[in-house]
PDB file of C-alpha atoms in Angstrom:
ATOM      1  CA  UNK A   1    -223.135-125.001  -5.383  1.00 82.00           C
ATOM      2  CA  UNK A   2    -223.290-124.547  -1.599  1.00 87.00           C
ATOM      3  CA  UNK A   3    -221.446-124.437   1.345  1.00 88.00           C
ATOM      4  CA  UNK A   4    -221.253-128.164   2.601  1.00 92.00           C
ATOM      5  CA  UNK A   5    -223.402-128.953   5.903  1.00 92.00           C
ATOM      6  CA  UNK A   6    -219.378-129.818   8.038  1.00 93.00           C
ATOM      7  CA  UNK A   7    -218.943-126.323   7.106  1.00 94.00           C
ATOM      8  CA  UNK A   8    -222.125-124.374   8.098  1.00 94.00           C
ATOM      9  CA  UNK A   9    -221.398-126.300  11.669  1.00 93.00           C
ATOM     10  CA  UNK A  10    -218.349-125.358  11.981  1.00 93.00           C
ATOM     11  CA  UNK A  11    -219.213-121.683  11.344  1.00 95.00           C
ATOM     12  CA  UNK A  12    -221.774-121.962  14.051  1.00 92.00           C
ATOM     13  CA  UNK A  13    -219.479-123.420  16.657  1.00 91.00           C
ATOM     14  CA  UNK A  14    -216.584-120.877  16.162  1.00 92.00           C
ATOM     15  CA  UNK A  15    -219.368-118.119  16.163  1.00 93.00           C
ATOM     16  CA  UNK A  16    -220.757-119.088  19.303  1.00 88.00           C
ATOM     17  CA  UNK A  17    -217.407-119.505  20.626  1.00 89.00           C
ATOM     18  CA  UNK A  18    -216.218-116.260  19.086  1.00 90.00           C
ATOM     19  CA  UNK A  19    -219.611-114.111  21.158  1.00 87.00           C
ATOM     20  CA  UNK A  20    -218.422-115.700  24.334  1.00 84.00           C
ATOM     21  CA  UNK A  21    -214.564-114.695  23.961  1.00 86.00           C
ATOM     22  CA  UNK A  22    -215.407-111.572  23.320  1.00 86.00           C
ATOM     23  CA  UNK A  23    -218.271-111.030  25.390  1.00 80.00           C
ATOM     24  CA  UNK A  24    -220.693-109.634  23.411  1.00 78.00           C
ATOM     25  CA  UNK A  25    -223.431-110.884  25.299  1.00 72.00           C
ATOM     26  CA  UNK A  26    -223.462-109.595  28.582  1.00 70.00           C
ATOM     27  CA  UNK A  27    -220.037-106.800  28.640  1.00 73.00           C
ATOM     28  CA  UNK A  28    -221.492-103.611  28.296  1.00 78.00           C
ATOM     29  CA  UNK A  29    -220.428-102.281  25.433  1.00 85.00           C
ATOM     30  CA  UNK A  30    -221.664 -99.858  22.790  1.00 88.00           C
ATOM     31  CA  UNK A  31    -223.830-100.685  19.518  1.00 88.00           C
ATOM     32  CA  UNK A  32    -221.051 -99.835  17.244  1.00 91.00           C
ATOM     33  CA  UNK A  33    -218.285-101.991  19.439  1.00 91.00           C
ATOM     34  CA  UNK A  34    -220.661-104.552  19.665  1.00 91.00           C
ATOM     35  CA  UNK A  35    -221.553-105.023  16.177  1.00 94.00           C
ATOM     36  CA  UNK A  36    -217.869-104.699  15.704  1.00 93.00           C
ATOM     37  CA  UNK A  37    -217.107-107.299  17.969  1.00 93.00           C
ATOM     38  CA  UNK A  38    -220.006-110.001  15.886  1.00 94.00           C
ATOM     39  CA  UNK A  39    -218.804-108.900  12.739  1.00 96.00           C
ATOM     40  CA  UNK A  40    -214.933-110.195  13.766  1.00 96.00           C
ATOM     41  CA  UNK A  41    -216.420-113.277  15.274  1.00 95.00           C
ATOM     42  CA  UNK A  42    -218.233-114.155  11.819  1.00 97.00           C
ATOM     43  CA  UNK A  43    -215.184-113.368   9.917  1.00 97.00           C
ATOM     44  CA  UNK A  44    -213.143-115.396  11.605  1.00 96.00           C
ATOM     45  CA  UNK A  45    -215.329-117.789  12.208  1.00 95.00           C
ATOM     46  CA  UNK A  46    -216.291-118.184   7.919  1.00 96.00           C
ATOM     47  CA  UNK A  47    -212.122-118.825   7.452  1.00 95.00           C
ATOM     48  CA  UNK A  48    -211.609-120.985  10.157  1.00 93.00           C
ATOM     49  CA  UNK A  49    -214.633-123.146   9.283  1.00 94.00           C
ATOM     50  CA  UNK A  50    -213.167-123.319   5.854  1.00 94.00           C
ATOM     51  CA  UNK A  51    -209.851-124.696   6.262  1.00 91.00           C
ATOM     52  CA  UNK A  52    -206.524-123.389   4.427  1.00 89.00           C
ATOM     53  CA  UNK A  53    -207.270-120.857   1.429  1.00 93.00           C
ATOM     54  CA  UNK A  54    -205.769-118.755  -0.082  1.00 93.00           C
ATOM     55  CA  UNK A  55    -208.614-116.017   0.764  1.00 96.00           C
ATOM     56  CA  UNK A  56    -209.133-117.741   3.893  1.00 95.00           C
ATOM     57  CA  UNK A  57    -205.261-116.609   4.973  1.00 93.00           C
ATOM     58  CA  UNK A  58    -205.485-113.513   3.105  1.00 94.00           C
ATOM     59  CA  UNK A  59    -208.384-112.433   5.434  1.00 95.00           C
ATOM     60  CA  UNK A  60    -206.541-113.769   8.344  1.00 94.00           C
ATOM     61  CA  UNK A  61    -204.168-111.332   7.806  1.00 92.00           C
ATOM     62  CA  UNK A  62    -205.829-108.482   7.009  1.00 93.00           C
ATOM     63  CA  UNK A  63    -208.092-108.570  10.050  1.00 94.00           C
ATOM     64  CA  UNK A  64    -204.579-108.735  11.916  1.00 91.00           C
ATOM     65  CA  UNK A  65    -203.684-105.264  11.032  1.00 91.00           C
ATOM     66  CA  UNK A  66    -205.993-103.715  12.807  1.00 89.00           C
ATOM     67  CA  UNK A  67    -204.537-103.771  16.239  1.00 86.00           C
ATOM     68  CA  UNK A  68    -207.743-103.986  18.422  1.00 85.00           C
ATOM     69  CA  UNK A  69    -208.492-107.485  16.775  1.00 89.00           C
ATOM     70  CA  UNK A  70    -205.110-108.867  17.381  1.00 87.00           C
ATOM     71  CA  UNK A  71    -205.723-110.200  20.914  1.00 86.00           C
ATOM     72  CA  UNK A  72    -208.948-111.478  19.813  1.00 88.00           C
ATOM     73  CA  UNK A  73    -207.342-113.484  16.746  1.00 90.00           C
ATOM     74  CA  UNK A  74    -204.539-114.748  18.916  1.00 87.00           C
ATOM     75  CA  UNK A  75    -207.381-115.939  21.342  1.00 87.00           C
ATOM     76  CA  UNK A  76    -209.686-117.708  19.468  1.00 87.00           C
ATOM     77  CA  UNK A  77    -207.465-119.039  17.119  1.00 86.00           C
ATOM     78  CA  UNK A  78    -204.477-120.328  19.462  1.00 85.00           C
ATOM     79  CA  UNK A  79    -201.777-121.752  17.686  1.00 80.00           C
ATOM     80  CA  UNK A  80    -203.559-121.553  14.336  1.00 78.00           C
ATOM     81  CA  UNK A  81    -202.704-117.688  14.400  1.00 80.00           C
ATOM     82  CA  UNK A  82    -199.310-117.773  13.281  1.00 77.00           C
ATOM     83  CA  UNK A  83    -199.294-119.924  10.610  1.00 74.00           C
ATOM     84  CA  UNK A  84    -202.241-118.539   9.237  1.00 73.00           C
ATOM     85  CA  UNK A  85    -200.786-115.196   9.057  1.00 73.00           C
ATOM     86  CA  UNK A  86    -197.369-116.638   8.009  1.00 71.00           C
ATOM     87  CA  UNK A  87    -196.485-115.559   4.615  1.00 66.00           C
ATOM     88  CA  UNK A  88    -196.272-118.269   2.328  1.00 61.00           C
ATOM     89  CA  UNK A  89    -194.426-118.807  -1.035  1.00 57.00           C
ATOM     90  CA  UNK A  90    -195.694-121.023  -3.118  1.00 49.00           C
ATOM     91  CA  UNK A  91    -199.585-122.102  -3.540  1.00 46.00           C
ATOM     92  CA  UNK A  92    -200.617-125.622  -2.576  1.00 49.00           C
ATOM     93  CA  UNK A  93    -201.357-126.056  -5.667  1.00 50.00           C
ATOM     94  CA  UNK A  94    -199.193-128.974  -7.861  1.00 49.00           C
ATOM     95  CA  UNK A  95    -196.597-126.243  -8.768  1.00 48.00           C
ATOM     96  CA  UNK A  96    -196.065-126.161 -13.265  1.00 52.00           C
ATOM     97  CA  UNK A  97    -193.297-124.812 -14.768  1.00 60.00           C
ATOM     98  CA  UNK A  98    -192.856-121.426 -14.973  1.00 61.00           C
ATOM     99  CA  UNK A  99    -193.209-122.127 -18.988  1.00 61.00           C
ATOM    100  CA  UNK A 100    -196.358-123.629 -18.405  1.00 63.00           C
ATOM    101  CA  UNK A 101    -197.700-121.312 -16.258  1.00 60.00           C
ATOM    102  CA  UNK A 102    -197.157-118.257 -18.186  1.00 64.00           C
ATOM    103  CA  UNK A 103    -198.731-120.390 -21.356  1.00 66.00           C
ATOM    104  CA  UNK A 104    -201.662-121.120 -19.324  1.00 62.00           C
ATOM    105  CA  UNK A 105    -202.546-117.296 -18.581  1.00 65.00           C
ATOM    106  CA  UNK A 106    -201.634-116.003 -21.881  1.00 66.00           C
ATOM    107  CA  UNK A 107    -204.818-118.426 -22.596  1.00 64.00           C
ATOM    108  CA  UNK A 108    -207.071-117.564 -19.858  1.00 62.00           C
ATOM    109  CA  UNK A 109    -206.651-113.719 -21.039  1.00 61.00           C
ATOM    110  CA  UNK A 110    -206.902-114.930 -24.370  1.00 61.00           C
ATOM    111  CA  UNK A 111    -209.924-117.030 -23.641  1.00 60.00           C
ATOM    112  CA  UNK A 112    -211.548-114.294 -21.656  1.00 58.00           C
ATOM    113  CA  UNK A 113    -211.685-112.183 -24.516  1.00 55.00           C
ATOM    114  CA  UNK A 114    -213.145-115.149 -26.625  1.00 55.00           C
ATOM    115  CA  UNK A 115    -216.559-115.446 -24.655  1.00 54.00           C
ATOM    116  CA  UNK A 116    -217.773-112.281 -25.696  1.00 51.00           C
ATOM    117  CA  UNK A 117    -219.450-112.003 -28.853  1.00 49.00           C
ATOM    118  CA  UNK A 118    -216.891-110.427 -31.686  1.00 52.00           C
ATOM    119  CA  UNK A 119    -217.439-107.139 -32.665  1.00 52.00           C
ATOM    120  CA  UNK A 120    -214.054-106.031 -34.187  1.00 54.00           C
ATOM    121  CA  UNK A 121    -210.446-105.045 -33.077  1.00 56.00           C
ATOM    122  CA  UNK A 122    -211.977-101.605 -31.363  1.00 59.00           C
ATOM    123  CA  UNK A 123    -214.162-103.235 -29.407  1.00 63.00           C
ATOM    124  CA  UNK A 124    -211.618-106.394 -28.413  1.00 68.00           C
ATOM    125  CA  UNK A 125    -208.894-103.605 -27.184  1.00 73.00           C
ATOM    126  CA  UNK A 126    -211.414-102.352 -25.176  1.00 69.00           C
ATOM    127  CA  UNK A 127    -213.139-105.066 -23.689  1.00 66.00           C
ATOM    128  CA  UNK A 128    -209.369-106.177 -23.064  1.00 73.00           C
ATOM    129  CA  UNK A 129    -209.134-103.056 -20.808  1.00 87.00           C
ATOM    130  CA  UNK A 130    -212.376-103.555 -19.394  1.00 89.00           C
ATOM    131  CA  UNK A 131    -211.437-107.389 -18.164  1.00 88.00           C
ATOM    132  CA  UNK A 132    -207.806-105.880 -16.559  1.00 90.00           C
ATOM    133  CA  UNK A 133    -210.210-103.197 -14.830  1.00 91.00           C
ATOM    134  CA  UNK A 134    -212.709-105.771 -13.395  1.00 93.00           C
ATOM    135  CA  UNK A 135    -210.251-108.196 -12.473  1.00 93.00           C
ATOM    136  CA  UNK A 136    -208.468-105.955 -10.612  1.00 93.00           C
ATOM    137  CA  UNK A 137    -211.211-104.746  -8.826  1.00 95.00           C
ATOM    138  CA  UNK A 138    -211.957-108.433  -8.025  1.00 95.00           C
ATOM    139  CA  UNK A 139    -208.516-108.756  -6.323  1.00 95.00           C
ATOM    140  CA  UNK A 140    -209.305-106.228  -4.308  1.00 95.00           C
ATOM    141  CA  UNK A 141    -212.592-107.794  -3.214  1.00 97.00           C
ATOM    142  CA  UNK A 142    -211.328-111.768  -2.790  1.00 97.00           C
ATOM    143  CA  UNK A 143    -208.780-111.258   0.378  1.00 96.00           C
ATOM    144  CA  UNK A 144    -205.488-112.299  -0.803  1.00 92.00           C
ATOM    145  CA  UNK A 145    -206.850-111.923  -4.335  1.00 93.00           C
ATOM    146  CA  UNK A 146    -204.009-109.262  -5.084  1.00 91.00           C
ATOM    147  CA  UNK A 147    -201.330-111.900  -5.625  1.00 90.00           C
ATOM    148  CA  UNK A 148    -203.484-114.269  -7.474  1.00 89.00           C
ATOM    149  CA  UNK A 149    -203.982-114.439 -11.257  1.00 81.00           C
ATOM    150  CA  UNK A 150    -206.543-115.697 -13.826  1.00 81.00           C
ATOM    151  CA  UNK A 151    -207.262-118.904 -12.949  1.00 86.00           C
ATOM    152  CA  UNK A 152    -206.739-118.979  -9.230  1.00 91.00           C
ATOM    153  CA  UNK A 153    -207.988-115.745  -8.693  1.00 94.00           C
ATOM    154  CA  UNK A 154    -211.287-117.079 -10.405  1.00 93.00           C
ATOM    155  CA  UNK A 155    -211.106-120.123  -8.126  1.00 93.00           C
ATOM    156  CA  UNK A 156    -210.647-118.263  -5.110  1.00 95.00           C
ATOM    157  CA  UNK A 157    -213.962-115.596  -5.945  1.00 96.00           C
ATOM    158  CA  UNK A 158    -216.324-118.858  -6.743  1.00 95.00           C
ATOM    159  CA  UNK A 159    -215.129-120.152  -3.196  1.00 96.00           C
ATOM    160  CA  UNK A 160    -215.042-117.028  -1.589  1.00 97.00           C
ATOM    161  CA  UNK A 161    -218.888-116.221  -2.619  1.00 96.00           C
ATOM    162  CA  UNK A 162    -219.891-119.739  -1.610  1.00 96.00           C
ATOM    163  CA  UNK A 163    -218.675-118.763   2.287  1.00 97.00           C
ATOM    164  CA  UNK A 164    -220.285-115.633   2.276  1.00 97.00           C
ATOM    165  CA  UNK A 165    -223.364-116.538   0.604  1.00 96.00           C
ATOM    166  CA  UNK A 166    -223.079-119.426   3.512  1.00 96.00           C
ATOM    167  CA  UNK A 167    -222.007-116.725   6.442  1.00 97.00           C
ATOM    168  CA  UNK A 168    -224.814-114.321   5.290  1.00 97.00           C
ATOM    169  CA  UNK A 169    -227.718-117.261   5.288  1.00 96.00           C
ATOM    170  CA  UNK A 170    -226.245-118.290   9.009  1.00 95.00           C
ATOM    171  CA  UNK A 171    -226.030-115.258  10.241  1.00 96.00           C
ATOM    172  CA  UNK A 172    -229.480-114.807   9.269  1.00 95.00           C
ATOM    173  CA  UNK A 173    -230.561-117.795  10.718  1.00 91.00           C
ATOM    174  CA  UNK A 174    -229.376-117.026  13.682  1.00 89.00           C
ATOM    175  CA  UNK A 175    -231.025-113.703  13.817  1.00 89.00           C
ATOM    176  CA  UNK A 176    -234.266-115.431  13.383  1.00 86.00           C
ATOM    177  CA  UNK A 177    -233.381-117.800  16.352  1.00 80.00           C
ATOM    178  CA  UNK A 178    -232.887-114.749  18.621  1.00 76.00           C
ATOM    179  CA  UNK A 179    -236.005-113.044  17.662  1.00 74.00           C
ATOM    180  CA  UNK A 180    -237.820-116.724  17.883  1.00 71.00           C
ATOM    181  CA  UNK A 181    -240.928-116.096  20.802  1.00 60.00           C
ATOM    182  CA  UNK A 182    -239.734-119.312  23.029  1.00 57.00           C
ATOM    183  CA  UNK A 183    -236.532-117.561  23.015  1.00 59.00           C
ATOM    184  CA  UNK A 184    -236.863-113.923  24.092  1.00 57.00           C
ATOM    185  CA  UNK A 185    -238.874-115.966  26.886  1.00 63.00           C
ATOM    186  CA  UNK A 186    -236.078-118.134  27.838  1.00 62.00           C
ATOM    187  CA  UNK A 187    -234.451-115.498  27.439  1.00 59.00           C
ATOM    188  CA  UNK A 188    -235.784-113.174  30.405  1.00 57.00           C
ATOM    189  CA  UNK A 189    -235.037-115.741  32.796  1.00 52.00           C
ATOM    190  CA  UNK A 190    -231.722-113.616  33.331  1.00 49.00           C
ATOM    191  CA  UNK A 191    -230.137-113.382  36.883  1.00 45.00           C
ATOM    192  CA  UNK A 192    -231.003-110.135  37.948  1.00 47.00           C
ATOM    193  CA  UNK A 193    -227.293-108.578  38.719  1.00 43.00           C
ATOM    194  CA  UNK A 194    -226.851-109.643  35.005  1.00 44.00           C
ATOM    195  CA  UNK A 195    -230.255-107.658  33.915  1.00 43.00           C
ATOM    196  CA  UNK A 196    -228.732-104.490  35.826  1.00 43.00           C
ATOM    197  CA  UNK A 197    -225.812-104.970  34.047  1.00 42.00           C
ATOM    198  CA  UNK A 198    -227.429-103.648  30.256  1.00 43.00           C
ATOM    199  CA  UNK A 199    -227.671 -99.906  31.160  1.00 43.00           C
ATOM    200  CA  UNK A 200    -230.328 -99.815  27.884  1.00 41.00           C
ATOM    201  CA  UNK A 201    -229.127 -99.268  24.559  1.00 37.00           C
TER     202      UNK A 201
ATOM    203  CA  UNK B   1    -197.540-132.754 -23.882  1.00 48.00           C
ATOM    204  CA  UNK B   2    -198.049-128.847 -23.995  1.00 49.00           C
ATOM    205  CA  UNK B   3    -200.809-128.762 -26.048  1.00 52.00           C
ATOM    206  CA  UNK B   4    -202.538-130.932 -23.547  1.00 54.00           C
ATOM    207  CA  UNK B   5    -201.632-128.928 -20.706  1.00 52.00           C
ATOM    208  CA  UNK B   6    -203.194-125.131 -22.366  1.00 56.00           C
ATOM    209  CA  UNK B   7    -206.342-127.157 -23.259  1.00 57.00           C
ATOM    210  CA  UNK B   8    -206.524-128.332 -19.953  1.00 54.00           C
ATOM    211  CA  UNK B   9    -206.383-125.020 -18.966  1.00 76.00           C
ATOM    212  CA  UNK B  10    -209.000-123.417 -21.225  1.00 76.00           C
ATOM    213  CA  UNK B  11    -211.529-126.028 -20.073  1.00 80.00           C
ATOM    214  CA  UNK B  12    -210.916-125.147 -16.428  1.00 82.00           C
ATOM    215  CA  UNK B  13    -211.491-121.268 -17.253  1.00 82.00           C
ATOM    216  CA  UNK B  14    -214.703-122.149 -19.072  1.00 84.00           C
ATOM    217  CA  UNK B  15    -215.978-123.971 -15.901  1.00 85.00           C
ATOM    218  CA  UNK B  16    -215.008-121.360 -13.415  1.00 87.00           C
ATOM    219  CA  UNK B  17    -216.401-118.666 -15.290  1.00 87.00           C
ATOM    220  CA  UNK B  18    -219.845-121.096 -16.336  1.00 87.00           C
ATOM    221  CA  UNK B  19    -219.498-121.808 -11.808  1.00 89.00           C
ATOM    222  CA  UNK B  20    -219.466-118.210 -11.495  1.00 89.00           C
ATOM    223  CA  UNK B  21    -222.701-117.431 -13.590  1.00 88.00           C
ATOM    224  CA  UNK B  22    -224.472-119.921 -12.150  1.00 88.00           C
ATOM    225  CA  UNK B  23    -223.944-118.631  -8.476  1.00 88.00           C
ATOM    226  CA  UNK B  24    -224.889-115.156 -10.046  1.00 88.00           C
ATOM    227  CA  UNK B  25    -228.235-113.927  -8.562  1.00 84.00           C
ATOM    228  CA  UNK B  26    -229.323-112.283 -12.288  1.00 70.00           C
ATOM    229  CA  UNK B  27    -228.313-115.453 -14.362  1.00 60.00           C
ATOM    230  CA  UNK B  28    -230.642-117.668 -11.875  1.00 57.00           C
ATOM    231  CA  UNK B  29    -233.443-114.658 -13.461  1.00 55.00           C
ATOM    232  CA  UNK B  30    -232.778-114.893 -16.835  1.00 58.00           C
ATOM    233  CA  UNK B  31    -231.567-118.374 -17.406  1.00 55.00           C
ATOM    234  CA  UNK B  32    -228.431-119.340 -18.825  1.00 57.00           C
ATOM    235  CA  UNK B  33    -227.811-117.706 -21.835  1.00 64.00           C
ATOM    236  CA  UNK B  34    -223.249-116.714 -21.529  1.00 71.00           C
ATOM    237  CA  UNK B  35    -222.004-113.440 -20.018  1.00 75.00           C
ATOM    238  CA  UNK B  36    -219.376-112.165 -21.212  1.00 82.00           C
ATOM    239  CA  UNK B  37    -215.990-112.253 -19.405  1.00 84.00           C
ATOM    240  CA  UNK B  38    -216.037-108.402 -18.508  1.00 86.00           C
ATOM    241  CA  UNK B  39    -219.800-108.809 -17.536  1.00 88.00           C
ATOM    242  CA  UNK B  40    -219.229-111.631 -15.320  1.00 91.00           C
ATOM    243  CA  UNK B  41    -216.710-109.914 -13.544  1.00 92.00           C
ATOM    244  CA  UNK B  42    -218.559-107.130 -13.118  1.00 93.00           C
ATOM    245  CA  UNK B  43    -221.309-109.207 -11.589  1.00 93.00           C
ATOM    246  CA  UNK B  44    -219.338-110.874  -9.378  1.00 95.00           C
ATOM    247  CA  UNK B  45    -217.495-107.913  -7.983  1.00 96.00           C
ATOM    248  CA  UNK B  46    -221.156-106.307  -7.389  1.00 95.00           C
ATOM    249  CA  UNK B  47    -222.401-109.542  -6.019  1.00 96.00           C
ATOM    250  CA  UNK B  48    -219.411-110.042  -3.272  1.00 97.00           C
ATOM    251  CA  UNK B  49    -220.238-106.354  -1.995  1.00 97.00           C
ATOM    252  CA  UNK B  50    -223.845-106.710  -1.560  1.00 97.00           C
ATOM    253  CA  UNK B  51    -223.423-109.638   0.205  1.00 97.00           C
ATOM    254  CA  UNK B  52    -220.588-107.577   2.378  1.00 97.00           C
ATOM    255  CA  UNK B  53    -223.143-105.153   3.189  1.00 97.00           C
ATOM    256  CA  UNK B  54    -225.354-107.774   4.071  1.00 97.00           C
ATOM    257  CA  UNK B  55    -222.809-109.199   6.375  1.00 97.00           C
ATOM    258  CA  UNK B  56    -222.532-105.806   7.886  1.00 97.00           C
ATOM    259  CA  UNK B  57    -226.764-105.434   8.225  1.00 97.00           C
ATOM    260  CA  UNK B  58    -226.959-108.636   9.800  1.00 97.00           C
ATOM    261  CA  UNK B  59    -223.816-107.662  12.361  1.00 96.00           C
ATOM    262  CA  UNK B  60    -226.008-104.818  13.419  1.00 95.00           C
ATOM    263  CA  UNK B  61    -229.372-106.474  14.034  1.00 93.00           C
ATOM    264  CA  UNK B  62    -227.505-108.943  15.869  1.00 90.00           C
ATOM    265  CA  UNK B  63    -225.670-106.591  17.601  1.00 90.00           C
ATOM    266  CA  UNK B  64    -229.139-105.086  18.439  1.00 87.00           C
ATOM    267  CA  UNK B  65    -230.715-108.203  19.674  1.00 82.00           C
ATOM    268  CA  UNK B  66    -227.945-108.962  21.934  1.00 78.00           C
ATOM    269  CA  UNK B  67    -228.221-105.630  23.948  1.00 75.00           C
ATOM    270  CA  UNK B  68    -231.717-107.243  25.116  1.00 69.00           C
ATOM    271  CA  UNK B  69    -230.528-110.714  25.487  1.00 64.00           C
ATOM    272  CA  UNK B  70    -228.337-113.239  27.420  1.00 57.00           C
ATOM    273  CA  UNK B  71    -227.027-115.454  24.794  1.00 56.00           C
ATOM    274  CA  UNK B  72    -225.599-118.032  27.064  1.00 58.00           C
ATOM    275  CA  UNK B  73    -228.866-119.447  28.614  1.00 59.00           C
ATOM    276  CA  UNK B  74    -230.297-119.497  25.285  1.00 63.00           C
ATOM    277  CA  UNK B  75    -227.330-121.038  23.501  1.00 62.00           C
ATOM    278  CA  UNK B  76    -228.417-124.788  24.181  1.00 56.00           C
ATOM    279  CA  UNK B  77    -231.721-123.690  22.447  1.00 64.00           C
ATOM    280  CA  UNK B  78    -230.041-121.686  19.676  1.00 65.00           C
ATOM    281  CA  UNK B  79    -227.527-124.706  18.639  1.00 59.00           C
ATOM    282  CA  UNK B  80    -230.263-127.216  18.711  1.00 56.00           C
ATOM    283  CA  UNK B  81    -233.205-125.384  16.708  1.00 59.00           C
ATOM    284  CA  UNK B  82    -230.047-124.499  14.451  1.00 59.00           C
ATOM    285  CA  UNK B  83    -228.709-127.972  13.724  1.00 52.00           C
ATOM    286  CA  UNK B  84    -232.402-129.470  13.881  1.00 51.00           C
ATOM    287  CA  UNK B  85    -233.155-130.713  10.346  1.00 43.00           C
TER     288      UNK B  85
END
């Protein structure tokens, strides 16, 4: 399972488009602000290429709480912004009854606990514990994973993963396009009140 | 009608989790003998922070090349050697 191909150009687009809003090329700036400023950009960039998600929102939002990336948020994604950092009730999902619902987690936990091998009621009281203690340290990982249970919490991590294995192989590919010979010599062919304008490292 | 509906349910879990281990880095190793629900978890929760901190490598190196590099006369290049097949 991989990212689709719409989604990888996307991610390139609203990277590019994310260096040049905030500058990172050519504002002087230090390592650590810089690297700051491309890890925002590919954050952003990885949930706006994906669409609507619950982890997509949920990261939204908690990159808005930081103040410093607010104006950049608001910028790149325009109107977008607010309703991505709206709160929402309700998943998109075809809502069950609340009967149905609670039946259908009681089995998840219940089928959980099923896929290991059986070694007696000990071991199945602890490897109960040991699920709750994982999967809550998985909701902590999958942005917006705190309100999520069982099923959609699982759903969200496989998609999650998929964008950041995606963001990681990008971002890497892009690395190796910088570094790329016939670039660093295209690239010297700066203007040279630009070139005066990188004060080293 | 409810029966239905918790099967339904158990199948889906069984294909998320079976999704998960297959997207695993150790399960493409060893092949694709079942984790356990507690060891999958672990896995994946393991698996999403490596591939933070790989996020955050890659945001320095970048952030290194760029110091030395003006990204918008190579951007034409960048976008087509990126998209080129």
């Amino acid at each position: 399972m991989q990212a689709t191909k719409s989604f990888e150009q996307a991610f390139l687009r609203h990277l590019l488009r994310g260096f040049r809003l905030s500058a990172v090329s050519y504002k002087s700036m230090s390592l650590q602000e810089r690297k700051s400023a491309i890890k925002l950009s590919a954050d952003v960039a990885m949930a706006s290429a994906r669409g609507s998600r619950k982890w997509t929102r949920g990261l939204i939002t908690k990159l808005s709480r930081e103040d410093e990336h607010r104006s950049f948020l608001r910028l790149i994604l325009g109107t977008e912004y607010g309703r991505l950092t709206k709160p929402r009730h309700g998943s998109w999902k075809i809502p069950r009854s609340k009967k149905i619902v609670r039946r259908s987690l009681r089995v998840c936990s219940r089928r959980k606990n099923n896929l290991r091998a059986p070694h007696g009621v000990k071991s199945g009281v602890l490897a109960r514990t040991l699920v709750e203690k994982r999967t809550h340290a998985l909701k902590r990982l999958v942005p917006g994973g705190e309100s999520l249970d069982g099923c959609s919490l699982l759903d969200e991590a496989l998609d999650y993963v998929i964008s950041l294995r995606a963001q990681v192989d990008l971002m890497q590919k892009l690395l190796t396009t910088f570094e790329a010979p016939k670039l660093r010599a295209l690239s010297k062919c700066t203007l040279p009140e630009r070139k005066a304008s990188f004060v080293g490292k | 009608m409810s029966s239905r509906r918790s099967r339904i349910s158990e199948e889906e879990i069984a294909e998320l989790l079976s999704k998960l281990q297959s997207l695993l880095p150790e399960a493409r190793r060893r092949g694709a003998s079942r984790a356990s629900a507690a060891k999958l978890l672990k896995e994946t929760c393991n698996y999403i922070r490596s591939l933070h901190r790989e996020v955050d490598d890659l945001s320095d190196r970048l952030s290194e090349m760029m110091a030395t590099m003006d990204l918008d006369s190579a951007q034409a290049e960048i976008i087509r050697s990126l998209f080129r097949p």
